[in-house]
CSV table of C-alpha atoms in Angstrom, one decimal:
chain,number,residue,atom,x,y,z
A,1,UNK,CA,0.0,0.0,0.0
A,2,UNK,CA,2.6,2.7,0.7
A,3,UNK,CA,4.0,2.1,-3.1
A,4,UNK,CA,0.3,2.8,-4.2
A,5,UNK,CA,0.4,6.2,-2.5
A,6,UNK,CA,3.8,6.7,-4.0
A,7,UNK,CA,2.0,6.5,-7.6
A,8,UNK,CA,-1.1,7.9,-6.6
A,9,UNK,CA,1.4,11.3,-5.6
A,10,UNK,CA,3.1,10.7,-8.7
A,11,UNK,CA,-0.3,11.1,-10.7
A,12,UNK,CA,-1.0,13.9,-8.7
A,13,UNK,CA,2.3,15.8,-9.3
A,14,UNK,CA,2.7,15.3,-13.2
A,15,UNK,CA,-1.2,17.2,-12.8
A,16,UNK,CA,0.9,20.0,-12.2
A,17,UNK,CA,3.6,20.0,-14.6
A,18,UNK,CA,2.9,21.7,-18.2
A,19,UNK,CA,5.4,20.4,-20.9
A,20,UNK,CA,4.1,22.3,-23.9
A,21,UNK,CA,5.9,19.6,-26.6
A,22,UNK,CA,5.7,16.1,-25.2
A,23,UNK,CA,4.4,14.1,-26.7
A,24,UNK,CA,2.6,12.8,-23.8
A,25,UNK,CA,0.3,15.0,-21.8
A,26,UNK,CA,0.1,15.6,-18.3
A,27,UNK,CA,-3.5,14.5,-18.0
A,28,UNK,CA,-2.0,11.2,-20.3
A,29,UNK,CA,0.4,10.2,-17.8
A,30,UNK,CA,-1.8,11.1,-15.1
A,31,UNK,CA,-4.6,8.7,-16.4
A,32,UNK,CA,-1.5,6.0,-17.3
A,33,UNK,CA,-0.4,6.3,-13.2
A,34,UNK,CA,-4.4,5.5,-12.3
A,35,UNK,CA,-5.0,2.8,-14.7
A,36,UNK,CA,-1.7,1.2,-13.3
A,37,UNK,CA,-2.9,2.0,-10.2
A,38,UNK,CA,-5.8,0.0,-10.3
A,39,UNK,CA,-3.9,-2.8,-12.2
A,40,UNK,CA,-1.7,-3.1,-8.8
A,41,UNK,CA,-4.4,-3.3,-6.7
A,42,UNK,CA,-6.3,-6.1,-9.0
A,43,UNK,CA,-2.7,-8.1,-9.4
A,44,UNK,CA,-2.2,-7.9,-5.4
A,45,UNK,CA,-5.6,-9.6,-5.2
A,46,UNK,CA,-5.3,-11.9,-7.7
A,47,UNK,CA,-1.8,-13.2,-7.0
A,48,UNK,CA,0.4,-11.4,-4.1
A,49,UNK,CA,3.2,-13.9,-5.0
A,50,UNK,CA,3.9,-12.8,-9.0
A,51,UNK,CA,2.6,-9.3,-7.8
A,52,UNK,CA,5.5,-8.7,-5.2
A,53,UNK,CA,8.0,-10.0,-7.8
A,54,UNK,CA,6.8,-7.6,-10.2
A,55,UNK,CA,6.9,-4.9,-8.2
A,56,UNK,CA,10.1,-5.3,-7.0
A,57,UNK,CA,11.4,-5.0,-10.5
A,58,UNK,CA,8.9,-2.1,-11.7
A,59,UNK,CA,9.4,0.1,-8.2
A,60,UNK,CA,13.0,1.5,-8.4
A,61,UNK,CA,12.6,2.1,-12.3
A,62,UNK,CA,9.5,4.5,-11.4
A,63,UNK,CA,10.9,6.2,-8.2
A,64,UNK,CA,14.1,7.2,-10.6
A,65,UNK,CA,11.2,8.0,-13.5
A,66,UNK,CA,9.8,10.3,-11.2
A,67,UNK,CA,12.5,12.1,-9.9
A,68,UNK,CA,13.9,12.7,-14.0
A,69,UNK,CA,10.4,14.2,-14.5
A,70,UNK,CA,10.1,13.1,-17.7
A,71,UNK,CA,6.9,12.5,-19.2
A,72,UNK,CA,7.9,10.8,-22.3
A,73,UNK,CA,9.6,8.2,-20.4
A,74,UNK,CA,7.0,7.8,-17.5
A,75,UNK,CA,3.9,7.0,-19.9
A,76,UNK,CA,6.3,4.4,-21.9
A,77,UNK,CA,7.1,3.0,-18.6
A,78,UNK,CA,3.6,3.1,-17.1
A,79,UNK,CA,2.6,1.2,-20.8
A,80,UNK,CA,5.3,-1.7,-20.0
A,81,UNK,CA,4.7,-1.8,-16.6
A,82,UNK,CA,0.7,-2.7,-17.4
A,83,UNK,CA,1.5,-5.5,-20.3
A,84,UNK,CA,3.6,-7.1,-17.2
A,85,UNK,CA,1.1,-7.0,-14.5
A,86,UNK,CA,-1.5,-8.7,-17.2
């Protein structure tokens, strides 16, 4: 649960950041971070086991993705990140 508040305050903040020419938006990162969001909490359900695993791999490439700030990168990352938790 605390890694879901760490990407619930990472949707949050990339609200607040305008980046007039990437190519992906605020509000699209923002709805990429919820939609993985809720794909965490339906993989913890479904299978803590495979779910831990993943998120030990996926959590220290999104806490460095956030501090970068870089849009481009987040919503690729938040697009791999949901094909593995499938």
């Amino acid at each position: 649960m605390k890694f879901m508040s760490l990407v619930l305050s990472a949707a949050l903040l990339l609200g607040s950041f305008s980046l007039a020419v990437a190519a992906c938006s605020p509000e699209e990162a923002q709805s990429k971070a919820n939609a993985f969001a809720q794909a965490i909490q339906e993989k913890a359900q479904k299978d803590p086991a495979n779910y831990a695993t993943v998120m030990q791999e996926l959590q220290p490439q999104l806490l460095e993705l956030q501090q970068k700030q870089d849009l481009d990168a987040l919503c690729k990352f938040y697009d791999e990140a949901l094909e593995k938790l499938k």
